[in-house]
Each structure stands twice: as structure tokens, then as C-alpha cells.
Amino acid sequence: MIVNLGSVALDTTETPFKSVSRLVGGSGTYSSIAASFFAESGLIGIIGDDFPEEYINLFREKLDLAGLVIGEGKSFHFVSSFGYDLGARTTIATELNVFGDWDPIVPEEYRNAEFLYLGNVGPHQQLSVLEQVDRPRLTVADTIEYWINTDRAGLIEVISRVNGMVLNDNEVRQLCQTSNLIMGAKEILDWGPRFVIVKKGEHGAILFTRKKIFPTCGYPLEKIRDPTGAGDCFAGGFMGHLARSGSLNEPAMREAVVYGNVMGSFAVEEFSINRFIPLTIKDIERRYNFYKSMVSF
Ligand code: AMP
């Protein structure tokens, strides 16, 4: 099983083409749903008592919800906007609400999970969950601008204790105070993890270990609606493929990065999680195979 810790949000997103208000989002939502196509996927998260029932019903179809709690108060609300190129995000509001002082509890049945993904919640929440799971085979974490600004030291502690870190290019620049991604990735590796993946939006992702670099391109898309959640779906595809293959060797890691790109590409084709509702594993494999033939030479 893949256990996903992450935010479960209502997202308000503005793009030059369309804006949407309070649609389901959050790092935990995206990563757990993307992972669910590959293996059993559980979600540890908190929602408020205003969270629409229809979204909970959607979750029930794809996820194990033993770790999802309903707090008293409002759900986490994230407001952001994208410019014409749909590249860089501007955060307009981060209203933590019930998620702010949440103490995540790992349900008994998740404590021996082999695959643990710590999505972009507070570093203290990531550490608490890490401590409640007994010796997972693979632990991977992500973060977001807000946590780099508010708890950089806590985040570095998380990074020192996980096997792998996934971050986007701007987060690496901000966290490591360098304009160069290679230098940034090396610094993060020096803090302890075995690998770092730097996500570069539509331009793909780069896997760094101490010995090797594996750069990959993004899946070429003509229609992008909303980049929100691409990074979390990348992580869900990455963890999902590794859990399904059972191997953590280098070829499996490389394949997993490509599955990450593929799942990220589906996420951005629609707002919220809408693209995943009709999606099947066949669609995923078709895109993966196309990607593979595209980059072979
Ligand atoms: P991504 O686009 O993959 O980087 O992640 C976007 C998701 O992260 C959105 O659906 C947001 O609801 C969620 N998010 C944004 N800011 C935060 C935050 N400070 N803590 C937790 N989740 C967040």
C-alpha cells in the first residue's frame, strides 16, 4: 500500500482563460488519486465540515480513507493564479483553517506501510507521520513555497530523514538560494536523501543521485487548462510505479520518473481532479509507451 500524507483542499484558481472557485484539490488528494491507478492508495488528511459530500464520494471510489478526518471548522482553502504561459504560479491566499493545527494520526493499519509519501503539509506534520510509520521501504517528501518561507529549518530536518525529495525548480532556487538547479540539487543531497527529483513543469523533471543525473522531458501537450497538482500527480505516478514493480533499482526509478511525467500531464488537462475520473490504466500505459518511443534514438 502507498500511504499519502497531504493537504485536502478547496482550490480557487485563476487562469487567463478560465477561473474556478473552491474545486477539490490539495497535495494529498492529487498524489493519492494518481497513485491509486497503480496500487492500493491511502490518504491521511483533514477536511472541514464544509467539505462537499460529492468529493468524499469520489474519494471513496479510488482511495482507502482510514486516515481522513473531518475537523470542526472550514476546509483548507488555497487561492492562486497563473499567467498567460500557465508556467509560474502566484499564491494569493493560503487559508489553512482546520489544517493549521492538525496533528495527523496514522491509523493502525497504515503503520507498516512500505511506501510513504509526505506531501506538502507543515514540516512538523511530515515529521510526526514519519515517526508513526515503522520502517517503510521508501519515503519521499515534497514541499511548497509557503513552508520554505515559514519553517525552513523544519523542512531541512524532514529532508535529512527521507529517502527522496521531490521539489519544483523554483522551490529548489528558493530553498537553496541559488539560481542553478544542479548546485541546488547537490546541496539537497548533502542534507541526506539518496535522491532528489527536480520538477520543471511542462519541461519535465530531473532525477539526481550522488552518482547520476537522469533528465527527462515533459509529455508534449497542446491543451493545458490548469497546472495545479501536476507535481503531486507526478509524485503519485512515481510512487505508484515503484510500489507496483516492487523494485527500487535504477531502471525502476527511471521508469517511475517517466510515469511521474505521464501522470502530471493528465493532471493539467483539466481543472481539479476531473481528468482522473474517466482515466484508466490503459490510457496511462498508452501515453507511457508513446513517450518511450518519442525519446528513443
Ligand atoms: P502542486 O501544484 O503540485 O505544487 O500542488 C498544488 C496543491 O497544493 C494545491 O491543490 C493546493 O491546495 C496545495 N497547497 C498549496 N499551498 C499549500 C500549503 N501551504 N500546504 C499544503 N498544501 C498546499
PDB file of C-alpha atoms and ligand atoms in Angstrom:
ATOM      1  CA  MET A   1       0.000   0.000   0.000  1.00  0.00           C
ATOM      2  CA  ILE A   2       1.047   3.574  -0.660  1.00  0.00           C
ATOM      3  CA  VAL A   3       0.228   5.929   2.191  1.00  0.00           C
ATOM      4  CA  ASN A   4      -0.120   9.570   1.180  1.00  0.00           C
ATOM      5  CA  LEU A   5       0.002  12.409   3.677  1.00  0.00           C
ATOM      6  CA  GLY A   6      -1.116  15.713   2.210  1.00  0.00           C
ATOM      7  CA  SER A   7      -3.468  18.633   2.139  1.00  0.00           C
ATOM      8  CA  VAL A   8      -7.069  18.105   1.090  1.00  0.00           C
ATOM      9  CA  ALA A   9      -8.159  21.465  -0.163  1.00  0.00           C
ATOM     10  CA  LEU A  10     -10.707  23.598  -1.848  1.00  0.00           C
ATOM     11  CA  ASP A  11      -8.767  25.404  -4.570  1.00  0.00           C
ATOM     12  CA  THR A  12      -9.697  28.684  -6.184  1.00  0.00           C
ATOM     13  CA  THR A  13      -7.645  29.085  -9.335  1.00  0.00           C
ATOM     14  CA  GLU A  14      -7.434  31.896 -11.853  1.00  0.00           C
ATOM     15  CA  THR A  15      -6.009  31.474 -15.334  1.00  0.00           C
ATOM     16  CA  PRO A  16      -6.240  33.971 -18.231  1.00  0.00           C
ATOM     17  CA  PHE A  17      -8.695  31.588 -19.904  1.00  0.00           C
ATOM     18  CA  LYS A  18     -10.944  30.448 -17.088  1.00  0.00           C
ATOM     19  CA  SER A  19     -11.252  30.779 -13.321  1.00  0.00           C
ATOM     20  CA  VAL A  20     -12.762  28.303 -10.898  1.00  0.00           C
ATOM     21  CA  SER A  21     -13.798  28.572  -7.275  1.00  0.00           C
ATOM     22  CA  ARG A  22     -13.455  26.006  -4.470  1.00  0.00           C
ATOM     23  CA  LEU A  23     -12.902  22.862  -6.501  1.00  0.00           C
ATOM     24  CA  VAL A  24     -11.338  19.869  -4.766  1.00  0.00           C
ATOM     25  CA  GLY A  25      -7.535  19.940  -4.694  1.00  0.00           C
ATOM     26  CA  GLY A  26      -4.662  19.580  -2.270  1.00  0.00           C
ATOM     27  CA  SER A  27      -1.415  17.670  -2.425  1.00  0.00           C
ATOM     28  CA  GLY A  28      -2.843  14.595  -0.680  1.00  0.00           C
ATOM     29  CA  THR A  29      -5.845  14.487  -2.977  1.00  0.00           C
ATOM     30  CA  TYR A  30      -3.758  14.639  -6.127  1.00  0.00           C
ATOM     31  CA  SER A  31      -0.976  12.254  -5.100  1.00  0.00           C
ATOM     32  CA  SER A  32      -3.265   9.609  -3.634  1.00  0.00           C
ATOM     33  CA  ILE A  33      -5.577   9.595  -6.645  1.00  0.00           C
ATOM     34  CA  ALA A  34      -2.674   9.396  -9.113  1.00  0.00           C
ATOM     35  CA  ALA A  35      -1.101   6.544  -7.098  1.00  0.00           C
ATOM     36  CA  SER A  36      -4.416   4.659  -6.937  1.00  0.00           C
ATOM     37  CA  PHE A  37      -4.127   3.626 -10.594  1.00  0.00           C
ATOM     38  CA  PHE A  38      -1.041   1.537  -9.742  1.00  0.00           C
ATOM     39  CA  ALA A  39      -1.560   0.167  -6.224  1.00  0.00           C
ATOM     40  CA  GLU A  40      -3.793   0.437  -3.183  1.00  0.00           C
ATOM     41  CA  SER A  41      -3.628   4.039  -2.020  1.00  0.00           C
ATOM     42  CA  GLY A  42      -4.495   5.531   1.367  1.00  0.00           C
ATOM     43  CA  LEU A  43      -4.914   9.197   2.276  1.00  0.00           C
ATOM     44  CA  ILE A  44      -4.018  10.867   5.572  1.00  0.00           C
ATOM     45  CA  GLY A  45      -5.579  14.309   5.608  1.00  0.00           C
ATOM     46  CA  ILE A  46      -8.083  16.649   7.232  1.00  0.00           C
ATOM     47  CA  ILE A  47     -11.145  18.360   5.797  1.00  0.00           C
ATOM     48  CA  GLY A  48     -13.583  20.764   7.402  1.00  0.00           C
ATOM     49  CA  ASP A  49     -17.298  20.285   7.960  1.00  0.00           C
ATOM     50  CA  ASP A  50     -17.983  22.380   4.831  1.00  0.00           C
ATOM     51  CA  PHE A  51     -16.292  19.861   2.513  1.00  0.00           C
ATOM     52  CA  PRO A  52     -18.748  18.802  -0.215  1.00  0.00           C
ATOM     53  CA  GLU A  53     -20.110  15.264   0.140  1.00  0.00           C
ATOM     54  CA  GLU A  54     -19.773  14.673  -3.626  1.00  0.00           C
ATOM     55  CA  TYR A  55     -15.965  14.918  -3.307  1.00  0.00           C
ATOM     56  CA  ILE A  56     -15.898  12.435  -0.426  1.00  0.00           C
ATOM     57  CA  ASN A  57     -17.912  10.050  -2.602  1.00  0.00           C
ATOM     58  CA  LEU A  58     -15.365  10.455  -5.410  1.00  0.00           C
ATOM     59  CA  PHE A  59     -12.557   9.676  -2.943  1.00  0.00           C
ATOM     60  CA  ARG A  60     -14.385   6.550  -1.778  1.00  0.00           C
ATOM     61  CA  GLU A  61     -14.287   5.122  -5.294  1.00  0.00           C
ATOM     62  CA  LYS A  62     -10.499   5.311  -5.527  1.00  0.00           C
ATOM     63  CA  LEU A  63      -8.979   5.537  -2.050  1.00  0.00           C
ATOM     64  CA  ASP A  64      -8.708   3.976   1.354  1.00  0.00           C
ATOM     65  CA  LEU A  65      -9.922   6.730   3.683  1.00  0.00           C
ATOM     66  CA  ALA A  66      -8.962   5.337   7.112  1.00  0.00           C
ATOM     67  CA  GLY A  67      -6.661   8.339   7.632  1.00  0.00           C
ATOM     68  CA  LEU A  68      -9.040  11.094   6.509  1.00  0.00           C
ATOM     69  CA  VAL A  69     -10.551  13.076   9.381  1.00  0.00           C
ATOM     70  CA  ILE A  70     -13.268  15.724   9.443  1.00  0.00           C
ATOM     71  CA  GLY A  71     -12.361  18.651  11.712  1.00  0.00           C
ATOM     72  CA  GLU A  72     -14.692  21.243  13.173  1.00  0.00           C
ATOM     73  CA  GLY A  73     -14.451  24.350  11.013  1.00  0.00           C
ATOM     74  CA  LYS A  74     -13.596  25.263   7.459  1.00  0.00           C
ATOM     75  CA  SER A  75     -11.554  23.226   4.995  1.00  0.00           C
ATOM     76  CA  PHE A  76      -8.158  24.417   3.835  1.00  0.00           C
ATOM     77  CA  HIS A  77      -8.617  26.971   1.039  1.00  0.00           C
ATOM     78  CA  PHE A  78      -5.863  27.808  -1.441  1.00  0.00           C
ATOM     79  CA  VAL A  79      -6.135  30.687  -3.898  1.00  0.00           C
ATOM     80  CA  SER A  80      -3.651  31.051  -6.739  1.00  0.00           C
ATOM     81  CA  SER A  81      -3.301  32.417 -10.234  1.00  0.00           C
ATOM     82  CA  PHE A  82      -1.331  31.633 -13.373  1.00  0.00           C
ATOM     83  CA  GLY A  83      -0.184  33.967 -16.138  1.00  0.00           C
ATOM     84  CA  TYR A  84      -0.565  33.550 -19.900  1.00  0.00           C
ATOM     85  CA  ASP A  85       2.097  30.843 -20.263  1.00  0.00           C
ATOM     86  CA  LEU A  86       0.482  28.828 -17.412  1.00  0.00           C
ATOM     87  CA  GLY A  87       4.003  28.408 -16.032  1.00  0.00           C
ATOM     88  CA  ALA A  88       4.696  30.203 -12.759  1.00  0.00           C
ATOM     89  CA  ARG A  89       2.033  30.256 -10.042  1.00  0.00           C
ATOM     90  CA  THR A  90       1.304  33.282  -7.869  1.00  0.00           C
ATOM     91  CA  THR A  91      -0.094  32.416  -4.464  1.00  0.00           C
ATOM     92  CA  ILE A  92      -2.878  34.796  -3.493  1.00  0.00           C
ATOM     93  CA  ALA A  93      -4.112  33.223  -0.236  1.00  0.00           C
ATOM     94  CA  THR A  94      -3.279  30.240   1.941  1.00  0.00           C
ATOM     95  CA  GLU A  95      -6.138  29.842   4.428  1.00  0.00           C
ATOM     96  CA  LEU A  96      -5.048  26.861   6.499  1.00  0.00           C
ATOM     97  CA  ASN A  97      -8.241  26.673   8.614  1.00  0.00           C
ATOM     98  CA  VAL A  98      -8.672  23.142  10.158  1.00  0.00           C
ATOM     99  CA  PHE A  99      -5.407  22.036   8.592  1.00  0.00           C
ATOM    100  CA  GLY A 100      -3.348  24.657  10.530  1.00  0.00           C
ATOM    101  CA  ASP A 101      -3.170  22.978  13.937  1.00  0.00           C
ATOM    102  CA  TRP A 102      -3.901  19.457  12.789  1.00  0.00           C
ATOM    103  CA  ASP A 103      -1.934  16.677  14.464  1.00  0.00           C
ATOM    104  CA  PRO A 104      -2.013  13.837  11.949  1.00  0.00           C
ATOM    105  CA  ILE A 105      -2.616  10.359  13.360  1.00  0.00           C
ATOM    106  CA  VAL A 106      -1.520   7.353  11.335  1.00  0.00           C
ATOM    107  CA  PRO A 107      -4.196   4.642  11.553  1.00  0.00           C
ATOM    108  CA  GLU A 108      -3.027   1.281  12.915  1.00  0.00           C
ATOM    109  CA  GLU A 109      -3.418  -0.408   9.519  1.00  0.00           C
ATOM    110  CA  TYR A 110      -1.052   2.073   7.830  1.00  0.00           C
ATOM    111  CA  ARG A 111       1.791   1.722  10.342  1.00  0.00           C
ATOM    112  CA  ASN A 112       3.588  -0.967   8.401  1.00  0.00           C
ATOM    113  CA  ALA A 113       3.120   0.684   5.001  1.00  0.00           C
ATOM    114  CA  GLU A 114       6.021   0.091   2.626  1.00  0.00           C
ATOM    115  CA  PHE A 115       5.614   3.277   0.597  1.00  0.00           C
ATOM    116  CA  LEU A 116       5.138   6.615   2.308  1.00  0.00           C
ATOM    117  CA  TYR A 117       4.660   9.915   0.507  1.00  0.00           C
ATOM    118  CA  LEU A 118       4.777  13.084   2.589  1.00  0.00           C
ATOM    119  CA  GLY A 119       3.056  15.754   0.510  1.00  0.00           C
ATOM    120  CA  ASN A 120       3.417  19.487   1.078  1.00  0.00           C
ATOM    121  CA  VAL A 121       1.994  19.848   4.611  1.00  0.00           C
ATOM    122  CA  GLY A 122       3.845  21.528   7.508  1.00  0.00           C
ATOM    123  CA  PRO A 123       7.279  20.018   8.188  1.00  0.00           C
ATOM    124  CA  HIS A 124       6.214  19.239  11.807  1.00  0.00           C
ATOM    125  CA  GLN A 125       3.249  17.276  10.400  1.00  0.00           C
ATOM    126  CA  GLN A 126       5.525  15.434   7.953  1.00  0.00           C
ATOM    127  CA  LEU A 127       7.930  14.523  10.781  1.00  0.00           C
ATOM    128  CA  SER A 128       5.123  13.337  13.025  1.00  0.00           C
ATOM    129  CA  VAL A 129       3.806  10.955  10.342  1.00  0.00           C
ATOM    130  CA  LEU A 130       7.314   9.743   9.514  1.00  0.00           C
ATOM    131  CA  GLU A 131       7.756   8.806  13.170  1.00  0.00           C
ATOM    132  CA  GLN A 132       4.467   6.891  13.316  1.00  0.00           C
ATOM    133  CA  VAL A 133       5.269   4.544  10.397  1.00  0.00           C
ATOM    134  CA  ASP A 134       7.541   1.540  11.125  1.00  0.00           C
ATOM    135  CA  ARG A 135      10.471   1.259   8.761  1.00  0.00           C
ATOM    136  CA  PRO A 136       8.878   1.941   5.334  1.00  0.00           C
ATOM    137  CA  ARG A 137      10.840   0.767   2.281  1.00  0.00           C
ATOM    138  CA  LEU A 138      10.603   4.131   0.579  1.00  0.00           C
ATOM    139  CA  THR A 139       9.877   7.596   1.978  1.00  0.00           C
ATOM    140  CA  VAL A 140       9.555  10.579  -0.331  1.00  0.00           C
ATOM    141  CA  ALA A 141       8.621  14.160   0.557  1.00  0.00           C
ATOM    142  CA  ASP A 142       7.613  17.346  -1.248  1.00  0.00           C
ATOM    143  CA  THR A 143       7.043  20.914  -0.087  1.00  0.00           C
ATOM    144  CA  ILE A 144       5.740  24.273  -1.324  1.00  0.00           C
ATOM    145  CA  GLU A 145       6.818  27.919  -1.131  1.00  0.00           C
ATOM    146  CA  TYR A 146       4.714  28.603   1.985  1.00  0.00           C
ATOM    147  CA  TRP A 147       6.617  26.051   4.111  1.00  0.00           C
ATOM    148  CA  ILE A 148      10.037  27.137   2.819  1.00  0.00           C
ATOM    149  CA  ASN A 149       9.137  30.652   3.992  1.00  0.00           C
ATOM    150  CA  THR A 150       7.662  29.692   7.338  1.00  0.00           C
ATOM    151  CA  ASP A 151       9.708  26.660   8.511  1.00  0.00           C
ATOM    152  CA  ARG A 152      12.909  26.196   6.508  1.00  0.00           C
ATOM    153  CA  ALA A 153      14.747  24.529   9.420  1.00  0.00           C
ATOM    154  CA  GLY A 154      11.928  22.011   9.956  1.00  0.00           C
ATOM    155  CA  LEU A 155      11.905  21.269   6.251  1.00  0.00           C
ATOM    156  CA  ILE A 156      15.660  20.594   6.192  1.00  0.00           C
ATOM    157  CA  GLU A 157      15.109  18.177   9.103  1.00  0.00           C
ATOM    158  CA  VAL A 158      12.457  16.361   7.007  1.00  0.00           C
ATOM    159  CA  ILE A 159      14.814  16.254   4.023  1.00  0.00           C
ATOM    160  CA  SER A 160      17.571  14.741   6.165  1.00  0.00           C
ATOM    161  CA  ARG A 161      15.267  11.877   7.163  1.00  0.00           C
ATOM    162  CA  VAL A 162      13.592  10.785   3.920  1.00  0.00           C
ATOM    163  CA  ASN A 163      14.979   8.627   1.093  1.00  0.00           C
ATOM    164  CA  GLY A 164      13.931  11.010  -1.650  1.00  0.00           C
ATOM    165  CA  MET A 165      12.787  14.585  -2.150  1.00  0.00           C
ATOM    166  CA  VAL A 166      10.677  15.977  -4.994  1.00  0.00           C
ATOM    167  CA  LEU A 167      10.658  19.738  -5.486  1.00  0.00           C
ATOM    168  CA  ASN A 168       9.936  22.070  -8.341  1.00  0.00           C
ATOM    169  CA  ASP A 169      12.623  24.262  -9.879  1.00  0.00           C
ATOM    170  CA  ASN A 170      11.534  27.477  -8.133  1.00  0.00           C
ATOM    171  CA  GLU A 171      11.365  25.713  -4.774  1.00  0.00           C
ATOM    172  CA  VAL A 172      14.962  24.482  -5.214  1.00  0.00           C
ATOM    173  CA  ARG A 173      16.120  28.007  -6.079  1.00  0.00           C
ATOM    174  CA  GLN A 174      14.286  29.450  -3.097  1.00  0.00           C
ATOM    175  CA  LEU A 175      15.317  26.755  -0.610  1.00  0.00           C
ATOM    176  CA  CYS A 176      18.977  26.687  -1.612  1.00  0.00           C
ATOM    177  CA  GLN A 177      19.312  30.355  -2.531  1.00  0.00           C
ATOM    178  CA  THR A 178      20.948  29.535  -5.829  1.00  0.00           C
ATOM    179  CA  SER A 179      19.879  30.158  -9.416  1.00  0.00           C
ATOM    180  CA  ASN A 180      21.498  26.887 -10.552  1.00  0.00           C
ATOM    181  CA  LEU A 181      19.403  23.735 -10.212  1.00  0.00           C
ATOM    182  CA  ILE A 182      22.389  21.354 -10.348  1.00  0.00           C
ATOM    183  CA  MET A 183      24.064  23.174  -7.444  1.00  0.00           C
ATOM    184  CA  GLY A 184      20.765  23.234  -5.571  1.00  0.00           C
ATOM    185  CA  ALA A 185      20.140  19.518  -6.068  1.00  0.00           C
ATOM    186  CA  LYS A 186      23.664  18.722  -4.859  1.00  0.00           C
ATOM    187  CA  GLU A 187      23.142  20.779  -1.738  1.00  0.00           C
ATOM    188  CA  ILE A 188      19.878  18.948  -1.005  1.00  0.00           C
ATOM    189  CA  LEU A 189      21.638  15.575  -1.484  1.00  0.00           C
ATOM    190  CA  ASP A 190      24.239  16.761   1.045  1.00  0.00           C
ATOM    191  CA  TRP A 191      21.443  17.091   3.630  1.00  0.00           C
ATOM    192  CA  GLY A 192      20.902  13.317   3.438  1.00  0.00           C
ATOM    193  CA  PRO A 193      18.412  11.839   0.925  1.00  0.00           C
ATOM    194  CA  ARG A 194      19.518   9.223  -1.630  1.00  0.00           C
ATOM    195  CA  PHE A 195      17.824  11.060  -4.494  1.00  0.00           C
ATOM    196  CA  VAL A 196      16.270  14.389  -5.429  1.00  0.00           C
ATOM    197  CA  ILE A 197      13.830  14.969  -8.263  1.00  0.00           C
ATOM    198  CA  VAL A 198      13.566  18.497  -9.600  1.00  0.00           C
ATOM    199  CA  LYS A 199      10.267  19.044 -11.446  1.00  0.00           C
ATOM    200  CA  LYS A 200      10.266  21.644 -14.190  1.00  0.00           C
ATOM    201  CA  GLY A 201       6.603  21.903 -15.123  1.00  0.00           C
ATOM    202  CA  GLU A 202       5.984  21.389 -18.846  1.00  0.00           C
ATOM    203  CA  HIS A 203       9.728  20.780 -19.327  1.00  0.00           C
ATOM    204  CA  GLY A 204       9.771  17.524 -17.380  1.00  0.00           C
ATOM    205  CA  ALA A 205      11.874  16.502 -14.412  1.00  0.00           C
ATOM    206  CA  ILE A 206      15.449  15.601 -13.480  1.00  0.00           C
ATOM    207  CA  LEU A 207      16.403  12.735 -11.178  1.00  0.00           C
ATOM    208  CA  PHE A 208      19.625  13.296  -9.233  1.00  0.00           C
ATOM    209  CA  THR A 209      21.530  10.720  -7.195  1.00  0.00           C
ATOM    210  CA  ARG A 210      25.062  11.219  -5.905  1.00  0.00           C
ATOM    211  CA  LYS A 211      26.441   9.407  -8.950  1.00  0.00           C
ATOM    212  CA  LYS A 212      23.990  10.063 -11.769  1.00  0.00           C
ATOM    213  CA  ILE A 213      21.691  12.571 -13.400  1.00  0.00           C
ATOM    214  CA  PHE A 214      18.625  11.442 -15.410  1.00  0.00           C
ATOM    215  CA  PRO A 215      16.966  14.359 -17.228  1.00  0.00           C
ATOM    216  CA  THR A 216      13.534  13.788 -18.782  1.00  0.00           C
ATOM    217  CA  CYS A 217      11.256  15.949 -20.904  1.00  0.00           C
ATOM    218  CA  GLY A 218       7.590  16.598 -20.272  1.00  0.00           C
ATOM    219  CA  TYR A 219       4.894  14.817 -22.282  1.00  0.00           C
ATOM    220  CA  PRO A 220       4.037  17.243 -25.128  1.00  0.00           C
ATOM    221  CA  LEU A 221       0.511  18.602 -24.700  1.00  0.00           C
ATOM    222  CA  GLU A 222      -1.424  21.026 -26.863  1.00  0.00           C
ATOM    223  CA  LYS A 223      -4.132  21.703 -24.336  1.00  0.00           C
ATOM    224  CA  ILE A 224      -3.245  22.754 -20.786  1.00  0.00           C
ATOM    225  CA  ARG A 225      -6.053  24.025 -18.567  1.00  0.00           C
ATOM    226  CA  ASP A 226      -4.704  24.165 -15.005  1.00  0.00           C
ATOM    227  CA  PRO A 227      -1.188  23.271 -13.833  1.00  0.00           C
ATOM    228  CA  THR A 228      -2.308  22.891 -10.183  1.00  0.00           C
ATOM    229  CA  GLY A 229      -1.494  19.495  -8.764  1.00  0.00           C
ATOM    230  CA  ALA A 230       0.864  18.401 -11.532  1.00  0.00           C
ATOM    231  CA  GLY A 231       3.712  17.997  -9.050  1.00  0.00           C
ATOM    232  CA  ASP A 232       1.643  15.895  -6.668  1.00  0.00           C
ATOM    233  CA  CYS A 233       0.384  13.704  -9.514  1.00  0.00           C
ATOM    234  CA  PHE A 234       3.973  13.320 -10.649  1.00  0.00           C
ATOM    235  CA  ALA A 235       4.778  12.010  -7.161  1.00  0.00           C
ATOM    236  CA  GLY A 236       1.721   9.710  -7.196  1.00  0.00           C
ATOM    237  CA  GLY A 237       2.785   8.187 -10.517  1.00  0.00           C
ATOM    238  CA  PHE A 238       6.385   7.859  -9.333  1.00  0.00           C
ATOM    239  CA  MET A 239       5.464   6.131  -6.055  1.00  0.00           C
ATOM    240  CA  GLY A 240       2.744   4.131  -7.783  1.00  0.00           C
ATOM    241  CA  HIS A 241       5.038   2.585 -10.355  1.00  0.00           C
ATOM    242  CA  LEU A 242       7.663   1.690  -7.726  1.00  0.00           C
ATOM    243  CA  ALA A 243       5.046   0.089  -5.473  1.00  0.00           C
ATOM    244  CA  ARG A 244       3.620  -1.861  -8.380  1.00  0.00           C
ATOM    245  CA  SER A 245       7.004  -3.042  -9.690  1.00  0.00           C
ATOM    246  CA  GLY A 246       8.304  -3.919  -6.224  1.00  0.00           C
ATOM    247  CA  SER A 247      11.795  -2.828  -7.247  1.00  0.00           C
ATOM    248  CA  LEU A 248      13.782   0.227  -6.234  1.00  0.00           C
ATOM    249  CA  ASN A 249      16.717  -0.355  -8.570  1.00  0.00           C
ATOM    250  CA  GLU A 250      17.907   2.242 -11.062  1.00  0.00           C
ATOM    251  CA  PRO A 251      15.887   1.105 -14.108  1.00  0.00           C
ATOM    252  CA  ALA A 252      12.701   1.059 -11.999  1.00  0.00           C
ATOM    253  CA  MET A 253      13.468   4.549 -10.665  1.00  0.00           C
ATOM    254  CA  ARG A 254      13.954   5.839 -14.207  1.00  0.00           C
ATOM    255  CA  GLU A 255      10.696   4.286 -15.383  1.00  0.00           C
ATOM    256  CA  ALA A 256       8.986   5.771 -12.333  1.00  0.00           C
ATOM    257  CA  VAL A 257      10.162   9.278 -13.289  1.00  0.00           C
ATOM    258  CA  VAL A 258       8.541   8.799 -16.703  1.00  0.00           C
ATOM    259  CA  TYR A 259       5.293   7.569 -15.100  1.00  0.00           C
ATOM    260  CA  GLY A 260       5.525  10.718 -12.960  1.00  0.00           C
ATOM    261  CA  ASN A 261       5.686  12.893 -16.069  1.00  0.00           C
ATOM    262  CA  VAL A 262       2.780  10.981 -17.596  1.00  0.00           C
ATOM    263  CA  MET A 263       0.530  11.413 -14.522  1.00  0.00           C
ATOM    264  CA  GLY A 264       1.461  15.105 -14.266  1.00  0.00           C
ATOM    265  CA  SER A 265       0.474  15.544 -17.915  1.00  0.00           C
ATOM    266  CA  PHE A 266      -3.000  14.117 -17.254  1.00  0.00           C
ATOM    267  CA  ALA A 267      -3.479  16.384 -14.218  1.00  0.00           C
ATOM    268  CA  VAL A 268      -3.046  19.606 -16.195  1.00  0.00           C
ATOM    269  CA  GLU A 269      -5.513  18.710 -18.941  1.00  0.00           C
ATOM    270  CA  GLU A 270      -8.498  19.597 -16.740  1.00  0.00           C
ATOM    271  CA  PHE A 271      -9.205  21.639 -13.625  1.00  0.00           C
ATOM    272  CA  SER A 272      -9.152  19.887 -10.264  1.00  0.00           C
ATOM    273  CA  ILE A 273      -9.129  16.051 -10.424  1.00  0.00           C
ATOM    274  CA  ASN A 274     -11.549  15.929 -13.337  1.00  0.00           C
ATOM    275  CA  ARG A 275      -9.186  14.270 -15.783  1.00  0.00           C
ATOM    276  CA  PHE A 276      -8.801  11.279 -13.442  1.00  0.00           C
ATOM    277  CA  ILE A 277     -12.470  10.443 -13.329  1.00  0.00           C
ATOM    278  CA  PRO A 278     -12.657   8.784 -16.772  1.00  0.00           C
ATOM    279  CA  LEU A 279      -8.961   7.768 -16.828  1.00  0.00           C
ATOM    280  CA  THR A 280      -7.919   4.095 -16.967  1.00  0.00           C
ATOM    281  CA  ILE A 281      -4.592   2.310 -16.557  1.00  0.00           C
ATOM    282  CA  LYS A 282      -4.782   1.568 -20.287  1.00  0.00           C
ATOM    283  CA  ASP A 283      -4.729   5.306 -21.068  1.00  0.00           C
ATOM    284  CA  ILE A 284      -1.720   5.665 -18.778  1.00  0.00           C
ATOM    285  CA  GLU A 285       0.207   2.818 -20.430  1.00  0.00           C
ATOM    286  CA  ARG A 286      -0.621   4.172 -23.886  1.00  0.00           C
ATOM    287  CA  ARG A 287       0.840   7.550 -23.004  1.00  0.00           C
ATOM    288  CA  TYR A 288       3.874   5.915 -21.353  1.00  0.00           C
ATOM    289  CA  ASN A 289       4.580   3.847 -24.478  1.00  0.00           C
ATOM    290  CA  PHE A 290       4.190   6.856 -26.726  1.00  0.00           C
ATOM    291  CA  TYR A 291       6.617   8.765 -24.508  1.00  0.00           C
ATOM    292  CA  LYS A 292       9.106   5.891 -24.683  1.00  0.00           C
ATOM    293  CA  SER A 293       9.044   5.736 -28.485  1.00  0.00           C
ATOM    294  CA  MET A 294       9.241   9.536 -28.676  1.00  0.00           C
ATOM    295  CA  VAL A 295      12.520   9.761 -26.765  1.00  0.00           C
ATOM    296  CA  SER A 296      14.313   6.728 -28.243  1.00  0.00           C
ATOM    297  CA  PHE A 297      17.086   7.394 -30.748  1.00  0.00           C
TER     298      PHE A 297
HETATM  299  P1  AMP B   1       1.368  21.471  -6.890  1.00  0.00           P
HETATM  300  O1  AMP B   1       0.673  22.259  -7.972  1.00  0.00           O
HETATM  301  O2  AMP B   1       1.556  20.032  -7.226  1.00  0.00           O
HETATM  302  O3  AMP B   1       2.621  22.117  -6.398  1.00  0.00           O
HETATM  303  O4  AMP B   1       0.398  21.475  -5.603  1.00  0.00           O
HETATM  304  C1  AMP B   1      -0.751  22.256  -5.542  1.00  0.00           C
HETATM  305  C2  AMP B   1      -1.663  21.823  -4.421  1.00  0.00           C
HETATM  306  O5  AMP B   1      -1.061  22.076  -3.142  1.00  0.00           O
HETATM  307  C3  AMP B   1      -2.959  22.617  -4.461  1.00  0.00           C
HETATM  308  O6  AMP B   1      -4.045  21.774  -4.780  1.00  0.00           O
HETATM  309  C4  AMP B   1      -3.086  23.262  -3.084  1.00  0.00           C
HETATM  310  O7  AMP B   1      -4.341  23.065  -2.481  1.00  0.00           O
HETATM  311  C5  AMP B   1      -1.991  22.627  -2.250  1.00  0.00           C
HETATM  312  N1  AMP B   1      -1.301  23.626  -1.419  1.00  0.00           N
HETATM  313  C6  AMP B   1      -0.978  24.899  -1.739  1.00  0.00           C
HETATM  314  N2  AMP B   1      -0.345  25.517  -0.717  1.00  0.00           N
HETATM  315  C7  AMP B   1      -0.257  24.615   0.282  1.00  0.00           C
HETATM  316  C8  AMP B   1       0.284  24.632   1.606  1.00  0.00           C
HETATM  317  N3  AMP B   1       0.861  25.725   2.130  1.00  0.00           N
HETATM  318  N4  AMP B   1       0.208  23.487   2.335  1.00  0.00           N
HETATM  319  C9  AMP B   1      -0.368  22.392   1.825  1.00  0.00           C
HETATM  320  N5  AMP B   1      -0.913  22.315   0.601  1.00  0.00           N
HETATM  321  C10 AMP B   1      -0.855  23.396  -0.176  1.00  0.00           C
END
